[in-house]
PDB file of C-alpha atoms in Angstrom:
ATOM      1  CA  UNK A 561      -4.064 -29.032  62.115  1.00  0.00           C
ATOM      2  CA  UNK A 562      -2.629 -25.470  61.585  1.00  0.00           C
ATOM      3  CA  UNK A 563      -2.924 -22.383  63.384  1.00  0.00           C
ATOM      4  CA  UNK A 564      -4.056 -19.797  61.030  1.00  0.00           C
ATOM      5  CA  UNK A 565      -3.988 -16.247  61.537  1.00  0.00           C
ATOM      6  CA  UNK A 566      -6.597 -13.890  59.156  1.00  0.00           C
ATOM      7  CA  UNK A 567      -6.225 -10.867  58.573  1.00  0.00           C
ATOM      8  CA  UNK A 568      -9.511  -9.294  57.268  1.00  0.00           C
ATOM      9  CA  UNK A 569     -11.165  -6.031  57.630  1.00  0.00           C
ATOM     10  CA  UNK A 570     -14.358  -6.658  56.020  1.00  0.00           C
ATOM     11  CA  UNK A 571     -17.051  -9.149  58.438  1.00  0.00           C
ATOM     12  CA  UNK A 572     -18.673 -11.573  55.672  1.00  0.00           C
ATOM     13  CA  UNK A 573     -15.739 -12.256  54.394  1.00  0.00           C
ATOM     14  CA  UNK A 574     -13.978 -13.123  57.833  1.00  0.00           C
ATOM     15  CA  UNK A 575     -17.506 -14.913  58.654  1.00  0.00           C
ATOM     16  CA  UNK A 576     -17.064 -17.054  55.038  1.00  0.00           C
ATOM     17  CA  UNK A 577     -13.000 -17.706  56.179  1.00  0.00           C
ATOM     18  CA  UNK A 578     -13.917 -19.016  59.555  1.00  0.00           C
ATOM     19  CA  UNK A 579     -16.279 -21.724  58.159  1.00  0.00           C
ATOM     20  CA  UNK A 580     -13.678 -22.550  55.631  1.00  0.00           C
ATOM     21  CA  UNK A 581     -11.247 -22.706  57.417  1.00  0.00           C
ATOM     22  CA  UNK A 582     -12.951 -24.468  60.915  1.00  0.00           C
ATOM     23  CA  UNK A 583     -14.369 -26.960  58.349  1.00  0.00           C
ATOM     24  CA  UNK A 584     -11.050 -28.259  57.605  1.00  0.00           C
ATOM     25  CA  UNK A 585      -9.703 -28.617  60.957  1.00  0.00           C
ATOM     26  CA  UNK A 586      -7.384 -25.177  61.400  1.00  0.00           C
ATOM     27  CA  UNK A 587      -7.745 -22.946  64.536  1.00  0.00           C
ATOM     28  CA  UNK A 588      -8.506 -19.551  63.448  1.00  0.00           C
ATOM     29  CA  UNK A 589      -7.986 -16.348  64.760  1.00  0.00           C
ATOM     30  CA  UNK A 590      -8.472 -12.521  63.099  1.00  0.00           C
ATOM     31  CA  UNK A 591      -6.939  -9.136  63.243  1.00  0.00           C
ATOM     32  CA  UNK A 592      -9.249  -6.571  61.475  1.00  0.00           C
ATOM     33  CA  UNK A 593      -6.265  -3.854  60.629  1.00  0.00           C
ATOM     34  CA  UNK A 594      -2.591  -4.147  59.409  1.00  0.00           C
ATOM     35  CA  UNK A 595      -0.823  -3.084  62.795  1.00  0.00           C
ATOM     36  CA  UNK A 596      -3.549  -5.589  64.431  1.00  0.00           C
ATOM     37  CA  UNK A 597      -2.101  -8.332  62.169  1.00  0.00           C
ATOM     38  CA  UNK A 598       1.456  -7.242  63.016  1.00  0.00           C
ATOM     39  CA  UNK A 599       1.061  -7.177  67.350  1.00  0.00           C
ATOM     40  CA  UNK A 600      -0.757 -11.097  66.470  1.00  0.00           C
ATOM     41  CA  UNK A 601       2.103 -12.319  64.845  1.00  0.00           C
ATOM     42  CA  UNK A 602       4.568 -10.886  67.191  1.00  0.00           C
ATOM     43  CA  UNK A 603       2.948 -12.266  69.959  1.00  0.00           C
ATOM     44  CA  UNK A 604       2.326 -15.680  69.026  1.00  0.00           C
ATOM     45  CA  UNK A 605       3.655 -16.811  65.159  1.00  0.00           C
ATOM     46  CA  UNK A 606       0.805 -18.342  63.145  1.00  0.00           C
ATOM     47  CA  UNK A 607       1.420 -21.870  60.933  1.00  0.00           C
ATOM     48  CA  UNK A 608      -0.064 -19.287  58.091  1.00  0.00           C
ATOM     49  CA  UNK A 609      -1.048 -15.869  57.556  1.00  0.00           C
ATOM     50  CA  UNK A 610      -4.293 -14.967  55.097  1.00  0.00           C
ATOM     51  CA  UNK A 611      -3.316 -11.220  54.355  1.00  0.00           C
ATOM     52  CA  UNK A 612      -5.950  -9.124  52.727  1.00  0.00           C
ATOM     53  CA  UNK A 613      -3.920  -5.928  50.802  1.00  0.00           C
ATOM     54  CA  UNK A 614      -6.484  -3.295  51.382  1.00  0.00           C
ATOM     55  CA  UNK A 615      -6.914  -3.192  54.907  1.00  0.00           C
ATOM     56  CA  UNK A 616      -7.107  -0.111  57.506  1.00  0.00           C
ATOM     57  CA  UNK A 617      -3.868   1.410  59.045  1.00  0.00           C
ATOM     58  CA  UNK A 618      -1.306  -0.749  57.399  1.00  0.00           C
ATOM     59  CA  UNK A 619      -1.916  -2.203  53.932  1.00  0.00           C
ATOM     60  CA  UNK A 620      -1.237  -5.917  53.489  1.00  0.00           C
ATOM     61  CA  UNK A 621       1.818  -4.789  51.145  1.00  0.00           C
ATOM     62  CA  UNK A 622       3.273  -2.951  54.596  1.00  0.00           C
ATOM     63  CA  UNK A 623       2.945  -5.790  56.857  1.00  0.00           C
ATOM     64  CA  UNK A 624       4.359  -8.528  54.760  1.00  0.00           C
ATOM     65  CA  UNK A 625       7.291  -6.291  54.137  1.00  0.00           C
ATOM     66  CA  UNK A 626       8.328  -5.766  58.088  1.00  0.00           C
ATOM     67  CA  UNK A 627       7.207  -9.768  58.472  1.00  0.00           C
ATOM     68  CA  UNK A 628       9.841 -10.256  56.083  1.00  0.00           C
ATOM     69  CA  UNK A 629      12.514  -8.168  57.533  1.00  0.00           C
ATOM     70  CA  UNK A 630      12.391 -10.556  60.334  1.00  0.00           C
ATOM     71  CA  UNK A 631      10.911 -13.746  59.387  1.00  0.00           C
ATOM     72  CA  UNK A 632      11.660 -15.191  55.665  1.00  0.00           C
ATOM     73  CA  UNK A 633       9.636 -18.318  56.377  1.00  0.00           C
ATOM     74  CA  UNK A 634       6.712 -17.641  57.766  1.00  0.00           C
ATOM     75  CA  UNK A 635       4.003 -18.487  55.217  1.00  0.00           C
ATOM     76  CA  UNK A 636       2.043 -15.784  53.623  1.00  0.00           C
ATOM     77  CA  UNK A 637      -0.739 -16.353  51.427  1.00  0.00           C
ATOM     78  CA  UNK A 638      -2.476 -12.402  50.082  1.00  0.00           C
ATOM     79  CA  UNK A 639      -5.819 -11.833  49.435  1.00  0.00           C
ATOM     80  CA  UNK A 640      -6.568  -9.598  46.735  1.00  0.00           C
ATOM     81  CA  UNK A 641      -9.458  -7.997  45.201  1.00  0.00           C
ATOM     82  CA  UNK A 642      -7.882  -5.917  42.480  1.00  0.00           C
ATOM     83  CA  UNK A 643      -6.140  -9.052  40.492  1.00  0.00           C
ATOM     84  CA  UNK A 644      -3.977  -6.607  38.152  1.00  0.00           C
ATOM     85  CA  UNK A 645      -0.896  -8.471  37.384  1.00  0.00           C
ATOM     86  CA  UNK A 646       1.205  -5.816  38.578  1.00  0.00           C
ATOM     87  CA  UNK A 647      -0.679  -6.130  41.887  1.00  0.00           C
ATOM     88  CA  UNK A 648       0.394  -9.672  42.144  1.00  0.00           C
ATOM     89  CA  UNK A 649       4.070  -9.292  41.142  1.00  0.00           C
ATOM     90  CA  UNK A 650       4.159  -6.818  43.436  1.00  0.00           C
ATOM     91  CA  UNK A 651       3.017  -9.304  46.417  1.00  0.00           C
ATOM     92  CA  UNK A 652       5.222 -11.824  45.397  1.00  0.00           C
ATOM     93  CA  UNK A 653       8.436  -9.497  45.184  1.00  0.00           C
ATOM     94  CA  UNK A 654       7.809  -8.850  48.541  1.00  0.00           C
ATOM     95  CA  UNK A 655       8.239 -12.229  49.704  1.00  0.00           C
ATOM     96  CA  UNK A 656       4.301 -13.861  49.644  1.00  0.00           C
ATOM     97  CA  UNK A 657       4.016 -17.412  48.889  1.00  0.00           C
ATOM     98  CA  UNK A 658       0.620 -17.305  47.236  1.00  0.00           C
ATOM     99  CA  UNK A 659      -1.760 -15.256  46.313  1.00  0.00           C
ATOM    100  CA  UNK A 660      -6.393 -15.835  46.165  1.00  0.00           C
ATOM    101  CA  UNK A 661      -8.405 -13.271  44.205  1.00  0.00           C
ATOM    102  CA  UNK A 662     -11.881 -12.498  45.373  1.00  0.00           C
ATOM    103  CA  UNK A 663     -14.147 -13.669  45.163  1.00  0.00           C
ATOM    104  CA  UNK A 664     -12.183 -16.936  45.635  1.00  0.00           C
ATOM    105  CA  UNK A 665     -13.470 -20.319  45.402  1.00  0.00           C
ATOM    106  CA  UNK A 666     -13.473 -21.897  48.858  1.00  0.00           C
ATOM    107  CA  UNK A 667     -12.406 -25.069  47.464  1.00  0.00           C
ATOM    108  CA  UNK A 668      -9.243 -23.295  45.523  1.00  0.00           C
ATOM    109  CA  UNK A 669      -8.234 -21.488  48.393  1.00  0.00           C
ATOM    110  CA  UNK A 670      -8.581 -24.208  50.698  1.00  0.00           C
ATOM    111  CA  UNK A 671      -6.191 -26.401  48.399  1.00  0.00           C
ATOM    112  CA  UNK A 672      -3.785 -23.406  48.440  1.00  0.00           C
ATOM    113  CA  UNK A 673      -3.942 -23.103  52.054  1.00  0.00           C
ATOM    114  CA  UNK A 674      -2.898 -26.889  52.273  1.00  0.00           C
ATOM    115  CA  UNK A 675      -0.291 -26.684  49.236  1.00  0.00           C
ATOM    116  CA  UNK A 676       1.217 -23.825  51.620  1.00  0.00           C
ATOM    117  CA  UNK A 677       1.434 -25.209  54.888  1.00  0.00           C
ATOM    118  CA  UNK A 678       2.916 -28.516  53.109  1.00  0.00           C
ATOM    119  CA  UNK A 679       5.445 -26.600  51.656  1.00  0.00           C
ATOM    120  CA  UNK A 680       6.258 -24.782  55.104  1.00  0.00           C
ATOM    121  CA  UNK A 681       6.978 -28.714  56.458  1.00  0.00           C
ATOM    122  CA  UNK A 682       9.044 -29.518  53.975  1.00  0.00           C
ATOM    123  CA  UNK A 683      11.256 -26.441  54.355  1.00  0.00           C
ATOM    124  CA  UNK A 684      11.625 -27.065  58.067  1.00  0.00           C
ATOM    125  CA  UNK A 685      12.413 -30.536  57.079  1.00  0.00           C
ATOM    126  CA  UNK A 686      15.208 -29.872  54.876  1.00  0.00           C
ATOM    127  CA  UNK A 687      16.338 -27.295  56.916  1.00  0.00           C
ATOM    128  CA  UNK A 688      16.941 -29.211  59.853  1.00  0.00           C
ATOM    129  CA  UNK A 689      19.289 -31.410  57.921  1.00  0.00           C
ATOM    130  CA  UNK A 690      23.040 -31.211  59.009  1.00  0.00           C
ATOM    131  CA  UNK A 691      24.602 -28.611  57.371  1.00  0.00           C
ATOM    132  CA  UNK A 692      28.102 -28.870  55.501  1.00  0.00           C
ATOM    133  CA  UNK A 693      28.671 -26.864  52.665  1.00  0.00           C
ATOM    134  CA  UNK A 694      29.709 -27.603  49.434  1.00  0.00           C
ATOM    135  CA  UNK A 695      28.793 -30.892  46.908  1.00  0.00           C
ATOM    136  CA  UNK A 696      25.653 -30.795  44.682  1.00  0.00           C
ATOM    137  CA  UNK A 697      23.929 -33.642  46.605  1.00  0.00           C
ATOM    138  CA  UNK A 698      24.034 -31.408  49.649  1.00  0.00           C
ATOM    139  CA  UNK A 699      22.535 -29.135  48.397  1.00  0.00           C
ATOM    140  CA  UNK A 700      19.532 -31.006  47.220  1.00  0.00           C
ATOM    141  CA  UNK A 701      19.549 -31.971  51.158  1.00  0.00           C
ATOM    142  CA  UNK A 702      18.869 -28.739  51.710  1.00  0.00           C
ATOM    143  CA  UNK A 703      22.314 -28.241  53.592  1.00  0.00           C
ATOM    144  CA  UNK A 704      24.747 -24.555  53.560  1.00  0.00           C
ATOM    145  CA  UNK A 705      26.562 -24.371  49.923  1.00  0.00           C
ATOM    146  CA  UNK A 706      28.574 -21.632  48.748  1.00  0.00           C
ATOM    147  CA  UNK A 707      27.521 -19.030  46.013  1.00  0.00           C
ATOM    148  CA  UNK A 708      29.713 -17.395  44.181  1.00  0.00           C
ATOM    149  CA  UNK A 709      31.605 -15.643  47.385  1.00  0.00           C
ATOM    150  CA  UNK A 710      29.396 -16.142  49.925  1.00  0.00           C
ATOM    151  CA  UNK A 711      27.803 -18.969  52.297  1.00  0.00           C
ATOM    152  CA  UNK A 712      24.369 -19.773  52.171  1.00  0.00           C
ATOM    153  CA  UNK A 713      22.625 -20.598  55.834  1.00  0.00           C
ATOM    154  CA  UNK A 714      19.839 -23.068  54.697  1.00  0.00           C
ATOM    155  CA  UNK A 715      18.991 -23.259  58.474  1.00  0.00           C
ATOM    156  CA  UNK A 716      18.454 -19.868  58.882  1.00  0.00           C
ATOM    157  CA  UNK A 717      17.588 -18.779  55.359  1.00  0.00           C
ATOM    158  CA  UNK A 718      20.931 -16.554  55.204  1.00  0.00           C
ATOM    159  CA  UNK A 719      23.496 -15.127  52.841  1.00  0.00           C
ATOM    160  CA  UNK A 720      26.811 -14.430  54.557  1.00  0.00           C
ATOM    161  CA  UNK A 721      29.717 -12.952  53.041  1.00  0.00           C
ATOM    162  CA  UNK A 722      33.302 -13.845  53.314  1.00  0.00           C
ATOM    163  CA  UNK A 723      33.671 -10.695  56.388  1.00  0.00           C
ATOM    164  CA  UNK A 724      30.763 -13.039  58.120  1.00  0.00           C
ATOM    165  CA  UNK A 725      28.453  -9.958  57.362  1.00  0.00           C
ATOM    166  CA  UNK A 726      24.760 -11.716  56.608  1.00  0.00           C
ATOM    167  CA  UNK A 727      21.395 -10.791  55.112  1.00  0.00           C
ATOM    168  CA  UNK A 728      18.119 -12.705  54.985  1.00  0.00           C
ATOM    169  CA  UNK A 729      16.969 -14.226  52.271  1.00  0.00           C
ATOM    170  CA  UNK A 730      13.118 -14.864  51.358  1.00  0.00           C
ATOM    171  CA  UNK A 731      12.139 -18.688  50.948  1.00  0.00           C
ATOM    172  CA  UNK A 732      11.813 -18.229  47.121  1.00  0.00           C
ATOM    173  CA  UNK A 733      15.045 -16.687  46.853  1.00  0.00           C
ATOM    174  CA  UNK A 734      16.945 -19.089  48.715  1.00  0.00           C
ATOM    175  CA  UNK A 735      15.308 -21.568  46.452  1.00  0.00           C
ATOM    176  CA  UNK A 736      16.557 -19.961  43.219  1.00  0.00           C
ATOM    177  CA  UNK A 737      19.793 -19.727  44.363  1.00  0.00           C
ATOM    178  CA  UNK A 738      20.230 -23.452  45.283  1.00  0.00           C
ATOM    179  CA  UNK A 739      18.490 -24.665  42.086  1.00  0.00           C
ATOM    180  CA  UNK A 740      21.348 -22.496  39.962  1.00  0.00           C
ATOM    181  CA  UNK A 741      24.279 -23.673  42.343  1.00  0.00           C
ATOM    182  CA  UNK A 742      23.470 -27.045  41.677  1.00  0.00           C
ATOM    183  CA  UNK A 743      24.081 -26.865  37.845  1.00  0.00           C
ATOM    184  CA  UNK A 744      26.916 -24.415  37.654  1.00  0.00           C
ATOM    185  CA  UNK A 745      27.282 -23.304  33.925  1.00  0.00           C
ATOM    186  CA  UNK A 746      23.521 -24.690  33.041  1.00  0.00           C
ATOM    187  CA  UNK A 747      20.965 -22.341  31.401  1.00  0.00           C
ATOM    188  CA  UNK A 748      17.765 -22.479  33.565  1.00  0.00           C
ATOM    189  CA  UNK A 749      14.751 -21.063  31.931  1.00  0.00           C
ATOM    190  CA  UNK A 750      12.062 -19.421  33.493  1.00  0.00           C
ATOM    191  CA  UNK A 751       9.541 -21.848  33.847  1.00  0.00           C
ATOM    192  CA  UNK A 752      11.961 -24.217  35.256  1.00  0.00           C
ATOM    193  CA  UNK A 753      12.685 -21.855  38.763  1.00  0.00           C
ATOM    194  CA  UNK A 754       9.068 -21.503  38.499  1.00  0.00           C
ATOM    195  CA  UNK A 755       8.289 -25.098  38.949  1.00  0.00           C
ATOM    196  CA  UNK A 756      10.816 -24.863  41.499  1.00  0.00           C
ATOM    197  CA  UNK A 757       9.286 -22.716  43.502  1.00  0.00           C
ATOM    198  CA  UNK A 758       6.201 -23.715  43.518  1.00  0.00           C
ATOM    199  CA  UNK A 759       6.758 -27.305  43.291  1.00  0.00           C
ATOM    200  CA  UNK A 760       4.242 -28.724  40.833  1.00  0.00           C
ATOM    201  CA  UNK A 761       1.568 -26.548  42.876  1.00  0.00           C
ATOM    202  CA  UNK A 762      -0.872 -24.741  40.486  1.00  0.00           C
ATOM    203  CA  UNK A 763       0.714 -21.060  40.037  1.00  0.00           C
ATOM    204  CA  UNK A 764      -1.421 -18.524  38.029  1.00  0.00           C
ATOM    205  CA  UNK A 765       1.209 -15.571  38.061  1.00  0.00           C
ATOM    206  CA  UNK A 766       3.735 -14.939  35.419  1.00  0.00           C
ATOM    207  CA  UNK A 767       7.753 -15.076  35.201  1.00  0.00           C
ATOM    208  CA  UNK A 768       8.082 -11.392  35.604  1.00  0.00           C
ATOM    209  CA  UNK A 769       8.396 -12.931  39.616  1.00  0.00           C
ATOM    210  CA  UNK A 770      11.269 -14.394  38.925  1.00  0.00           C
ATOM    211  CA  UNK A 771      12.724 -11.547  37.259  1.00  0.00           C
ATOM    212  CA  UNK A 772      12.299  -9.535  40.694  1.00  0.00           C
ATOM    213  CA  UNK A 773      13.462 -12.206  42.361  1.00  0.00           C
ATOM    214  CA  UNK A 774      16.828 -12.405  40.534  1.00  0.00           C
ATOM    215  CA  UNK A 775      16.930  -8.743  40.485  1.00  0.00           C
ATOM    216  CA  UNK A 776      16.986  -8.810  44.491  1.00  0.00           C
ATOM    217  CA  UNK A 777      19.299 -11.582  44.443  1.00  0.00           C
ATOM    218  CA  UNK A 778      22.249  -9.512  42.896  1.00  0.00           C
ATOM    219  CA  UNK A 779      21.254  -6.342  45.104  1.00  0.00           C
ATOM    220  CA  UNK A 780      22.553  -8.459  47.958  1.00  0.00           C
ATOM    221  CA  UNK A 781      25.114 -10.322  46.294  1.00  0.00           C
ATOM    222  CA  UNK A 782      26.847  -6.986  45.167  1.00  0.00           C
ATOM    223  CA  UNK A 783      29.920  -7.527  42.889  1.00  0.00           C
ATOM    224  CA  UNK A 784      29.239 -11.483  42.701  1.00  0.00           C
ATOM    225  CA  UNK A 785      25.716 -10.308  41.322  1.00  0.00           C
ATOM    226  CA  UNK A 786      26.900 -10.949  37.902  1.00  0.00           C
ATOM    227  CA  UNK A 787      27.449 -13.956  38.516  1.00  0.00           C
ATOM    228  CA  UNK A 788      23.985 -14.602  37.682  1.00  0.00           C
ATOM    229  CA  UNK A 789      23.762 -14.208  34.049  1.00  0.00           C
ATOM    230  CA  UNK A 790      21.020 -13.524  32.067  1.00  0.00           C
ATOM    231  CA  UNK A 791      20.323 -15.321  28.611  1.00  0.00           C
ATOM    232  CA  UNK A 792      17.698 -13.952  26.789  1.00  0.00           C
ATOM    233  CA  UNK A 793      14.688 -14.768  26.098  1.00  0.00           C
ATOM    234  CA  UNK A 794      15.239 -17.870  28.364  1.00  0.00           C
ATOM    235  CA  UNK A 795      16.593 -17.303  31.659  1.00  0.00           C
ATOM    236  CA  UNK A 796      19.591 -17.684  33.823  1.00  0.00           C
ATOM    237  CA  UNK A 797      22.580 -19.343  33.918  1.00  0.00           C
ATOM    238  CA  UNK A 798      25.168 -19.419  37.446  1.00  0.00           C
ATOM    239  CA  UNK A 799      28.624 -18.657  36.350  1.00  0.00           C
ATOM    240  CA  UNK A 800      31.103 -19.208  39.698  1.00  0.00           C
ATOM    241  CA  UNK A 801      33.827 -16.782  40.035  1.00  0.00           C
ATOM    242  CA  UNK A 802      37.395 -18.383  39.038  1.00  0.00           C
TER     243      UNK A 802
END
């Protein structure tokens, strides 16, 4: 099964994770503070990571950011006790793939655990497909396409520009962007990327996620950012330069 690494100041609620999480087959190991969590994965990358926010010396927030500065795949799933919505957008701007509020269910989170780790193959997967740019089939084989001016890596979850300058894209956003490149001129709504992303998985946040994921999307597509338009009300539509 997976390797899971949890990353939980508080002892019941490590002690309730490790049954969980034993029960159904994972290897589990535990850092107790954020800079703990960050030396763990550094020295040996987990198949997951169960981040609890409020946690001693760095906050769950911190380390997912620098995981992400690095590593756009690894999967993150936070653990959260204060379950304002803002709290969760905020976690899922910064790249998490899920999110459990505590007091979870252990059945819920173990299901989320699974739905995460599942997705994490299938990324891989497609990822190690050849990659040739270009067609709409390809792209649903998960293979490099062009954006607007730039080349997306799906191998190496990349955005490179036309200079060969690159920046990393997060899972979710790489998803977006293939889902719009593949229907050029097509209004996607909201709820569609959402289904997207989380691919028929039960999601409990709101749109507002993809609205900060588009947002970061133009940030790092500069000029060609409008090429993502915005139709209101509804949601996006990928107009290629001419």
């Amino acid at each position: 099964m997976a390797d899971i690494l949890v990353a939980e100041d508080y002892p019941a609620t490590r002690s309730v994770l490790r049954t969980l999480l034993r029960g159904a087959g994972h290897t589990v190991r535990f850092a107790v503070n954020g800079e703990e969590a960050l030396a763990q994965v550094a020295q040996k990358r987990p198949d997951l990571l169960l981040l609890d926010v409020m946690m001693p010396k760095k906050s769950g927030y911190e380390v997912l950011g620098e995981i992400r500065r690095t590593d756009a795949a690894l999967p993150v799933i936070l653990l959260t006790a204060k379950g304002e919505k803002s709290d969760v957008v905020l976690g899922l701007g910064l790249g998490s793939d899920d999110y459990v509020k505590k007091p979870f269910d252990g059945d819920e989170l173990l299901a989320r655990v699974s739905a995460a780790l599942r997705r994490a193959g299938q990324n891989a997967a497609t990822s190690a497909s050849a990659a040739q740019p270009s067609a709409a089939a390809d792209i649903s084989e998960g293979r490099d396409f062009s954006f607007a001016s730039f080349r997306v890596d799906a191998n190496r979850l990349k955005l490179i520009d036309a200079r060969g300058r690159v920046k990393d894209l997060f899972i979710n956003e790489y998803k977006i962007l293939s889902h719009l490149a593949r229907r050029p001129g097509e209004v996607v709504s909201r709820d569609d990327l959402l289904k997207v992303l989380w691919e028929g998985e039960a999601y409990f946040g709101t749109t507002h996620s993809i609205d900060q994921a588009i947002c970061r999307l133009r940030a790092k597509l500069g000029r060609d950012g409008v090429c993502i338009e915005t139709v209101y009300r509804v949601g996006y539509r990928y107009v290629p330069p001419k």
